[in-house]
Short mmCIF file of C-alpha atoms in Angstrom, two decimals:
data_model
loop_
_atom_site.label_atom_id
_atom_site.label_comp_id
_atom_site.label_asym_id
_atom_site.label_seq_id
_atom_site.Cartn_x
_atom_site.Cartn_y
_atom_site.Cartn_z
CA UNK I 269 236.19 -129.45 -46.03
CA UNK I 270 238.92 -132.10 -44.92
CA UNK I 271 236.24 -134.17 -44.33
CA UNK I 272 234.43 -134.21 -47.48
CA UNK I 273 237.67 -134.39 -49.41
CA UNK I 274 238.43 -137.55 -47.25
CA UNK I 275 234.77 -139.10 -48.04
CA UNK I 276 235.10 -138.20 -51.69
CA UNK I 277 239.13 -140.17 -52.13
CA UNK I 278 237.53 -142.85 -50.26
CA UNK I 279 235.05 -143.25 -52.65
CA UNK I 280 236.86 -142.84 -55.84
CA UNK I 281 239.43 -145.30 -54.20
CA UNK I 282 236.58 -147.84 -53.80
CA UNK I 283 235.26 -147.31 -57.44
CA UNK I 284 238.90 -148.19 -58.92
CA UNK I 285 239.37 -151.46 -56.51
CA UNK I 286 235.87 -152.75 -58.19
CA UNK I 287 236.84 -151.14 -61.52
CA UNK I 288 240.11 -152.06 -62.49
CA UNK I 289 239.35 -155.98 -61.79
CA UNK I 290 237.07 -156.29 -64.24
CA UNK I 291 238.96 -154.91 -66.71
CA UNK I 292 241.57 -156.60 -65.74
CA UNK I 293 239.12 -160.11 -66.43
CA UNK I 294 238.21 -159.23 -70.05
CA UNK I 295 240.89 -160.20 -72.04
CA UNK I 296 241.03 -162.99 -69.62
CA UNK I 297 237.93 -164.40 -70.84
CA UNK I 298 239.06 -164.09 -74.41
CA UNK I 299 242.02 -165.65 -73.37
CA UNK I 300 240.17 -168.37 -72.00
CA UNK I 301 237.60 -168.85 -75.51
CA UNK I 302 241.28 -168.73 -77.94
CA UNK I 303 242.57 -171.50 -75.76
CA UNK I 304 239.12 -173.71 -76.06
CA UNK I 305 239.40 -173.36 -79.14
CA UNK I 306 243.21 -174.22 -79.90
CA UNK I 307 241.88 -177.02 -78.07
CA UNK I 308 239.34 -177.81 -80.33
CA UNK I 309 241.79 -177.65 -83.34
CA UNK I 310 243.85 -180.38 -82.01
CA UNK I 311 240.86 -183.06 -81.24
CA UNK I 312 240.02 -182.18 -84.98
CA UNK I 313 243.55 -183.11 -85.93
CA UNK I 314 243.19 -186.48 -84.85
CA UNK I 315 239.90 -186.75 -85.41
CA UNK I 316 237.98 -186.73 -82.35
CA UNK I 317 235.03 -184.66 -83.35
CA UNK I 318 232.86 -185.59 -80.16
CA UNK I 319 235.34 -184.01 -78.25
CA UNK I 320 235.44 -180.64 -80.72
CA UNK I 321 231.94 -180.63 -80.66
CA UNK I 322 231.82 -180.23 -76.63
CA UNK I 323 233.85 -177.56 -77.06
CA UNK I 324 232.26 -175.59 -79.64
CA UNK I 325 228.73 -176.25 -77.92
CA UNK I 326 230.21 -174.91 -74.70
CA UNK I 327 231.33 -171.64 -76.94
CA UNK I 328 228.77 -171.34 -78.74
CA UNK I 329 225.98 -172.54 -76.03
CA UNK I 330 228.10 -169.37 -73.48
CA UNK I 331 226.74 -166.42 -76.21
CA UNK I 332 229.89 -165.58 -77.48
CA UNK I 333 230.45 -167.47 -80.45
CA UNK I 334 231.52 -166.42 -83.76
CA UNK I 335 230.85 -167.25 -87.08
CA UNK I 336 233.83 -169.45 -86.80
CA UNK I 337 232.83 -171.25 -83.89
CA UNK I 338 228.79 -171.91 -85.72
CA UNK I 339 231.03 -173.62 -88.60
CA UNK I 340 233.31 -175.52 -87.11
CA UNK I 341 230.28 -176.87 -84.59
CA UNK I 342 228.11 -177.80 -87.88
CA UNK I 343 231.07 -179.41 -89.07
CA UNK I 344 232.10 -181.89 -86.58
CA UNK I 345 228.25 -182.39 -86.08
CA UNK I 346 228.35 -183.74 -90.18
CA UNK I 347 231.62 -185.64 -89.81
CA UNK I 348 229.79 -187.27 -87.08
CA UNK I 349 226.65 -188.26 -88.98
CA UNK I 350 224.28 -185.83 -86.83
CA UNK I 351 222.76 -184.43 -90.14
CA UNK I 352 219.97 -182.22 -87.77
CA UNK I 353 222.13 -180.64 -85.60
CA UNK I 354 224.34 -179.77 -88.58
CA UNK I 355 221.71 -178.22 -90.45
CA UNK I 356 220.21 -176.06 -87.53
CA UNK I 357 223.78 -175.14 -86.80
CA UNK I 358 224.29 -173.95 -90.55
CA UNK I 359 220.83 -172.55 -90.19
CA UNK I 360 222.24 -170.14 -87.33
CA UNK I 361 225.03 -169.02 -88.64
CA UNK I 362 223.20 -168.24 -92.02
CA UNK I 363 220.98 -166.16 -89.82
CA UNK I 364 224.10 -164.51 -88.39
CA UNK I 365 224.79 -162.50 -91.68
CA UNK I 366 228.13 -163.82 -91.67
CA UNK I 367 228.25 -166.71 -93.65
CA UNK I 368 230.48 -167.37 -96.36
CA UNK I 369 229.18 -168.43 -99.87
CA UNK I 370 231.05 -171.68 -99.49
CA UNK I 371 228.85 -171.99 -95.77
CA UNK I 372 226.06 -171.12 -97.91
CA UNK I 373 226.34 -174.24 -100.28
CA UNK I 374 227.46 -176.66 -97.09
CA UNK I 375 223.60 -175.66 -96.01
CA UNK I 376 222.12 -175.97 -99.18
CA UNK I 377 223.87 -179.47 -99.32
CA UNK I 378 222.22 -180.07 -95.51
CA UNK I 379 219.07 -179.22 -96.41
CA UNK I 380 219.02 -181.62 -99.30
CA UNK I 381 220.77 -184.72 -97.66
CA UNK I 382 218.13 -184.25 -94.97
CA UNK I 383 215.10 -184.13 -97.28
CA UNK I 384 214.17 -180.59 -97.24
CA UNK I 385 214.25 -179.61 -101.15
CA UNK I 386 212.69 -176.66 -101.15
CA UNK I 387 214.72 -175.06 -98.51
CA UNK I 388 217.62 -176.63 -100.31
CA UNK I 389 216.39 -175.04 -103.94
CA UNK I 390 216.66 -171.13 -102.64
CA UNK I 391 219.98 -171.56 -100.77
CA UNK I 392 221.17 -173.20 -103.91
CA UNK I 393 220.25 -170.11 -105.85
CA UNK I 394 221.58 -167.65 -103.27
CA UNK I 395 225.14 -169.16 -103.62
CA UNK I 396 224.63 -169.27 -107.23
CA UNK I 397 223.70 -165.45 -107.13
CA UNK I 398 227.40 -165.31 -104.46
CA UNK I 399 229.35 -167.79 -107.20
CA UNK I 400 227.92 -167.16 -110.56
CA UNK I 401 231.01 -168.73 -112.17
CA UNK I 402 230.87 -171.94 -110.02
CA UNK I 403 228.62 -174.52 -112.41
CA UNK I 404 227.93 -177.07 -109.84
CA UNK I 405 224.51 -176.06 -108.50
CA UNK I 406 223.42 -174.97 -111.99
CA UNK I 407 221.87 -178.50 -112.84
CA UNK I 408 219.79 -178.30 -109.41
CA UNK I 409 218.54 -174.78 -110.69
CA UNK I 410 218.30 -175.67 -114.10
CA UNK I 411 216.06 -178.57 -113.43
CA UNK I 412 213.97 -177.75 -110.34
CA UNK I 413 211.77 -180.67 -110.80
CA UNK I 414 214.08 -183.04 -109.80
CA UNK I 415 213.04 -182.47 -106.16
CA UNK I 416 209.76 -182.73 -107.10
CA UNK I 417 210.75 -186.23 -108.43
CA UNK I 418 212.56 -187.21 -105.18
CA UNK I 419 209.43 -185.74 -103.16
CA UNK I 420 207.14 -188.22 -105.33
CA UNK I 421 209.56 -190.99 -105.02
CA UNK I 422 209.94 -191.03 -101.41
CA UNK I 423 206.17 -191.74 -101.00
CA UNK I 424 206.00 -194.29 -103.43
CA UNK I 425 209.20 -196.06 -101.92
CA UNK I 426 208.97 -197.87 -98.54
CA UNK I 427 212.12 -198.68 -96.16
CA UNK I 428 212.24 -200.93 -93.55
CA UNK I 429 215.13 -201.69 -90.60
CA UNK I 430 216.59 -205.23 -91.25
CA UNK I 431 216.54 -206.95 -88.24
CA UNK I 432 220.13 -207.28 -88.87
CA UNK I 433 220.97 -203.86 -87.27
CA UNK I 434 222.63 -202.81 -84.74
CA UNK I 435 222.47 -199.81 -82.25
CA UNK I 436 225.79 -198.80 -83.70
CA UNK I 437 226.93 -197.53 -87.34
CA UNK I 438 225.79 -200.47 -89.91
CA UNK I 439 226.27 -199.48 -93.64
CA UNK I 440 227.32 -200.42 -97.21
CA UNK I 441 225.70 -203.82 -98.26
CA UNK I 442 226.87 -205.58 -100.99
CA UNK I 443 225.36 -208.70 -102.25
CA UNK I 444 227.21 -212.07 -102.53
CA UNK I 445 225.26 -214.47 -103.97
CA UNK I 446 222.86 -216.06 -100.73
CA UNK I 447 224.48 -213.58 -98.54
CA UNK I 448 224.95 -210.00 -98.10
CA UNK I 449 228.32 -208.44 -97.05
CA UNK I 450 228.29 -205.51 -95.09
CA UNK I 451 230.28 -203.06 -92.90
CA UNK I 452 229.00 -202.58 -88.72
CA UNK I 453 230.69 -201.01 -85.83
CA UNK I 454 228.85 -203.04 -83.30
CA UNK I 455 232.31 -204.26 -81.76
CA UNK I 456 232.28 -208.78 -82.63
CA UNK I 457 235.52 -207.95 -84.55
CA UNK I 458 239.38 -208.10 -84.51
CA UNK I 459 239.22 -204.76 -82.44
CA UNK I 460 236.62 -206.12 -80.16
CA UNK I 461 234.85 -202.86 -78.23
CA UNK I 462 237.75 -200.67 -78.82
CA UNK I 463 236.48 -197.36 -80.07
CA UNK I 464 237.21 -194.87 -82.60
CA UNK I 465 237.64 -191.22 -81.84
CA UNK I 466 236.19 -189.62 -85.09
CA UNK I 467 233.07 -190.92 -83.47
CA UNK I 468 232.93 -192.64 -80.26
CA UNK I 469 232.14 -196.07 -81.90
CA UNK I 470 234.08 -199.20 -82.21
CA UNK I 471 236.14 -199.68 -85.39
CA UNK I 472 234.46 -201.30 -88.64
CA UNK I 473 234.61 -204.71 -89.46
CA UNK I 474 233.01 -206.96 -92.29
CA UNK I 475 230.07 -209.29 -91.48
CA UNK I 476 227.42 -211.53 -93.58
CA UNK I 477 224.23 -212.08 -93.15
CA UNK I 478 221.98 -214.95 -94.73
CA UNK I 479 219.16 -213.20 -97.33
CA UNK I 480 215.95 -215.08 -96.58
CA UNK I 481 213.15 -213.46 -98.91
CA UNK I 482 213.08 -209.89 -98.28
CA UNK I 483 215.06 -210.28 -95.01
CA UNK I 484 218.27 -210.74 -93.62
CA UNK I 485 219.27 -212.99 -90.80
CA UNK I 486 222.42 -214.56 -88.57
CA UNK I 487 225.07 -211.80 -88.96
CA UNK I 488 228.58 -213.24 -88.40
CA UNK I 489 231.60 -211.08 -87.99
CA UNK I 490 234.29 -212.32 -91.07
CA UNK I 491 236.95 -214.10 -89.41
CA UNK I 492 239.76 -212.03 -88.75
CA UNK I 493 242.13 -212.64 -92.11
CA UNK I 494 239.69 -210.59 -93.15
CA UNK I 495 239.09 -207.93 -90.54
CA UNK I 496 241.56 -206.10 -88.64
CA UNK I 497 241.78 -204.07 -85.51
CA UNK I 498 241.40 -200.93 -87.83
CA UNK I 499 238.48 -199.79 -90.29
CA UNK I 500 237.09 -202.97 -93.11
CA UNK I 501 234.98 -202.13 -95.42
CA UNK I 502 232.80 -200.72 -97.74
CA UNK I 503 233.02 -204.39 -99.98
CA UNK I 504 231.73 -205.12 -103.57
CA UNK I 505 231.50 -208.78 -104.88
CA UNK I 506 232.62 -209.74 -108.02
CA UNK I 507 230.15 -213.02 -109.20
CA UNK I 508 232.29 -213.21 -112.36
CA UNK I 509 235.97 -214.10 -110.16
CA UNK I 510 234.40 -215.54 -107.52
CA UNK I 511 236.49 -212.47 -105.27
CA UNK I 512 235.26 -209.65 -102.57
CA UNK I 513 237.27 -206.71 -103.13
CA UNK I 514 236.67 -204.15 -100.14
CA UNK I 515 238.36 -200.76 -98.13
CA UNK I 516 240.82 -201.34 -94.85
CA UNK I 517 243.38 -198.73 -93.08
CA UNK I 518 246.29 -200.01 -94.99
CA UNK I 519 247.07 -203.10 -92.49
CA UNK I 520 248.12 -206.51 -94.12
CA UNK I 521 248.22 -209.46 -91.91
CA UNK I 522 249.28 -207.16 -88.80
CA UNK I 523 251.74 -205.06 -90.24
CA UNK I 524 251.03 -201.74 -90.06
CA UNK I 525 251.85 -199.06 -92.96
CA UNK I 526 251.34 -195.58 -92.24
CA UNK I 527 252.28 -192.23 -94.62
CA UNK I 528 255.10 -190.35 -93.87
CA UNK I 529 253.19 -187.97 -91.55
CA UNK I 530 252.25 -189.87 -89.38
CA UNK I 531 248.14 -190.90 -90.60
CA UNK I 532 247.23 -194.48 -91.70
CA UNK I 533 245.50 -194.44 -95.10
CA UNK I 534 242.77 -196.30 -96.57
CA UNK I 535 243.93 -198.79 -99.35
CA UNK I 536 241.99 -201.44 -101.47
CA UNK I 537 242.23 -205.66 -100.43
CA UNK I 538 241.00 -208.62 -101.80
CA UNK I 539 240.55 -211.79 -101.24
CA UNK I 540 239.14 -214.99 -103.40
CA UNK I 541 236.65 -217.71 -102.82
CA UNK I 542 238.39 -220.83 -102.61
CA UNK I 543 237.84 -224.36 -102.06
CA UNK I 544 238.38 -225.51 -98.15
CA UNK I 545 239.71 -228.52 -97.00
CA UNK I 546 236.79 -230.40 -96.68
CA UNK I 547 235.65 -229.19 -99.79
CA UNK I 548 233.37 -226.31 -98.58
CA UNK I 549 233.86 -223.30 -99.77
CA UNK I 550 235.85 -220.49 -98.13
CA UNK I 551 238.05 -217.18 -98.21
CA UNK I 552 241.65 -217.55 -99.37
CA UNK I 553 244.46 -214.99 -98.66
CA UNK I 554 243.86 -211.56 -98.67
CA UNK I 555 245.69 -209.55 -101.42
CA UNK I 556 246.78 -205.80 -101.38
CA UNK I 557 245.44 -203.68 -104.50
CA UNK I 558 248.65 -203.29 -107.00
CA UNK I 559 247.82 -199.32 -106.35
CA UNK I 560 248.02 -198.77 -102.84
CA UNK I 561 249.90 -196.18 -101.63
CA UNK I 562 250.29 -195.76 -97.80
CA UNK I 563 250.82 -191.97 -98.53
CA UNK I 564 247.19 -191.52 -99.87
CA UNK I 565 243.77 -192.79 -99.78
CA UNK I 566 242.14 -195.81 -102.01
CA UNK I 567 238.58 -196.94 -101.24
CA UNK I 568 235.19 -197.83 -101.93
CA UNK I 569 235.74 -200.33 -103.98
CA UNK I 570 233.08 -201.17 -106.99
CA UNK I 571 233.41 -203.82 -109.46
CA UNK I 572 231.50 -203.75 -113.17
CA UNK I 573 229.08 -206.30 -113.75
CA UNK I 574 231.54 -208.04 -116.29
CA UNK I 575 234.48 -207.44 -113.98
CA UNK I 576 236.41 -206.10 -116.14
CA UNK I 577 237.07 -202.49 -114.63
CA UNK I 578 237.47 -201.78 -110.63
CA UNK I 579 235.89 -198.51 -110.00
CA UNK I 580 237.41 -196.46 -107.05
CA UNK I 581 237.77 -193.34 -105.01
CA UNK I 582 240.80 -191.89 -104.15
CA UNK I 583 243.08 -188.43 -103.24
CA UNK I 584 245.72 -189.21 -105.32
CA UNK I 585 247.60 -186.22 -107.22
CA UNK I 586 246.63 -186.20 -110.75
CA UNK I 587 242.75 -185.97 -110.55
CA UNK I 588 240.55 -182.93 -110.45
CA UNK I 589 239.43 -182.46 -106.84
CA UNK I 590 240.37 -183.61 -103.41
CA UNK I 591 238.61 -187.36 -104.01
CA UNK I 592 237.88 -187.92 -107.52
CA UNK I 593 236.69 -191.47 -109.05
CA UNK I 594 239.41 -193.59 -110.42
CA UNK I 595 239.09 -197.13 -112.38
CA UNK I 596 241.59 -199.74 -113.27
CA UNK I 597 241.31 -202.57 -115.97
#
């Protein structure tokens, strides 16, 4: 009897060493997932979504993701121009059953960007069945057949790569008489190879490029009056003044002028064409938009044909959303 009552503590002794460790590791590995993802929120405070990204694939990758973790991964995949991986990410946690309306639209707005109208269409209509009240999808419902229209557009329509391009980010042409102006992040610049967090490439500078036909050769970086060691561009030419107006992180000539918390804003510069020296043409001082603010954003600068209004985006209090479109005379 001794002896069975010796076997039977023995064994209940082993079952509570193996036990009670285990337990012991479970809110450990929760512990572990909150602190991934504390450290996820602070690379998407400063804008280093490659880096949130890891960590939400590693999360979400392990099994034991949330619905949290699906949206946050879909958007730092968006922010960083991977429009697939954002929409089979949305696509996932749709198929979760746990998506907000609001993730709902994000996918509908996914589908579309990426070309896939139909799929776009019904998630457009389920949020509208989540958000009757909300009137911005009712156009897209209302008029179906404007897919249909971009569907029979994009095959009549052909696009071609300029040889102009780089393996890096290359966007937001703007034609100046012989030349077009456009933004690239394939490091010539002020900034040189120096990278940017929000996506691993080097900053944006302004360069030209000769039009020849239905080309576009010779892309030269603008010299660096222009460009600084921050973000230049998008640009839009104004034939009438002879002038380039075009977005920068609000640095003039060096100086640096951040908000109050801390972030450097986008602001609005231009500069004039000018007569040179040796009577060529060329780019005269760059001047600071009479609305910049360094506490909020100013960008994407488009002139009217007659140049008589300077169309704009900005954050500024006083519109209707976060970035609403702004003009001045």
């Amino acid at each position: 009897m001794n002896t069975m009552h010796k076997h039977r503590s023995k064994h209940m002794a082993t079952v509570r060493i193996f036990v009670l460790p285990l337990l012991l590791l479970l809110p450990a590995f929760g512990q572990a997932q909150k602190l991934k993802e504390r450290m996820a929120d602070r690379y998407e405070e400063v804008f280093d979504y490659p880096k949130m990204a890891l960590i939400y694939e590693d999360i979400v990758g392990s099994g034991k993701g949330d619905a949290d973790d699906l949206r946050n991964l879909a958007q730092a995949y968006q922010k960083m121009g991977m429009p697939l991986k954002a929409e089979s990410t949305y696509e996932k946690l749709v198929a979760s059953g746990k998506a907000t309306p609001e993730d709902i639209l994000a996918y509908a707005e996914q589908q579309r960007a990426n070309g896939h109208y139909a799929v776009a269409l019904a998630q457009y209509q389920a949020y509208s069945n989540m958000r009757p009240e909300d009137t911005r999808v009712k156009g897209y419902l209302n008029n179906p057949a404007v897919f249909e229209n971009m569907m029979r557009d994009s095959t009549r329509q052909t696009i071609r790569k300029l040889p102009i391009n780089s393996p890096q980010a290359d966007l937001a042409p703007a034609i100046m008489e012989e030349l077009v102006v456009f933004s690239s992040a394939r490091g010539e610049g002020v900034g040189g190879g120096r990278t940017y967090a929000w996506d691993d490439q080097p900053y944006l500078n302004l360069y030209t490029a000769l039009l020849k036909g239905e080309t576009a050769e010779e892309p030269l970086v603008l010299r660096k009056d222009l460009n600084s060691r921050y973000h230049d561009g998008t640009a839009s030419f104004d034939s009438v003044a002879n002038r380039i107006y075009f977005t920068r992180n609000n640095v003039f000539y060096g100086t640096v002028k951040k908000a109050k918390d801390g972030n450097l804003n986008l602001g609005i510069y231009f500069a004039d064409v000018v007569t040179g020296e040796f009577g060529q043409p060329e780019w005269g001082h760059l001047i600071p938009f009479d609305h910049n603010d360094p506490e909020f954003n100013l960008g994407h600068p488009c002139i009217s044909p007659d140049g008589t209004k300077l169309f704009f985006v900005s954050d500024r209090p006083g519109g209707l959303g976060g970035t609403d479109i702004w003009y001045s005379p």
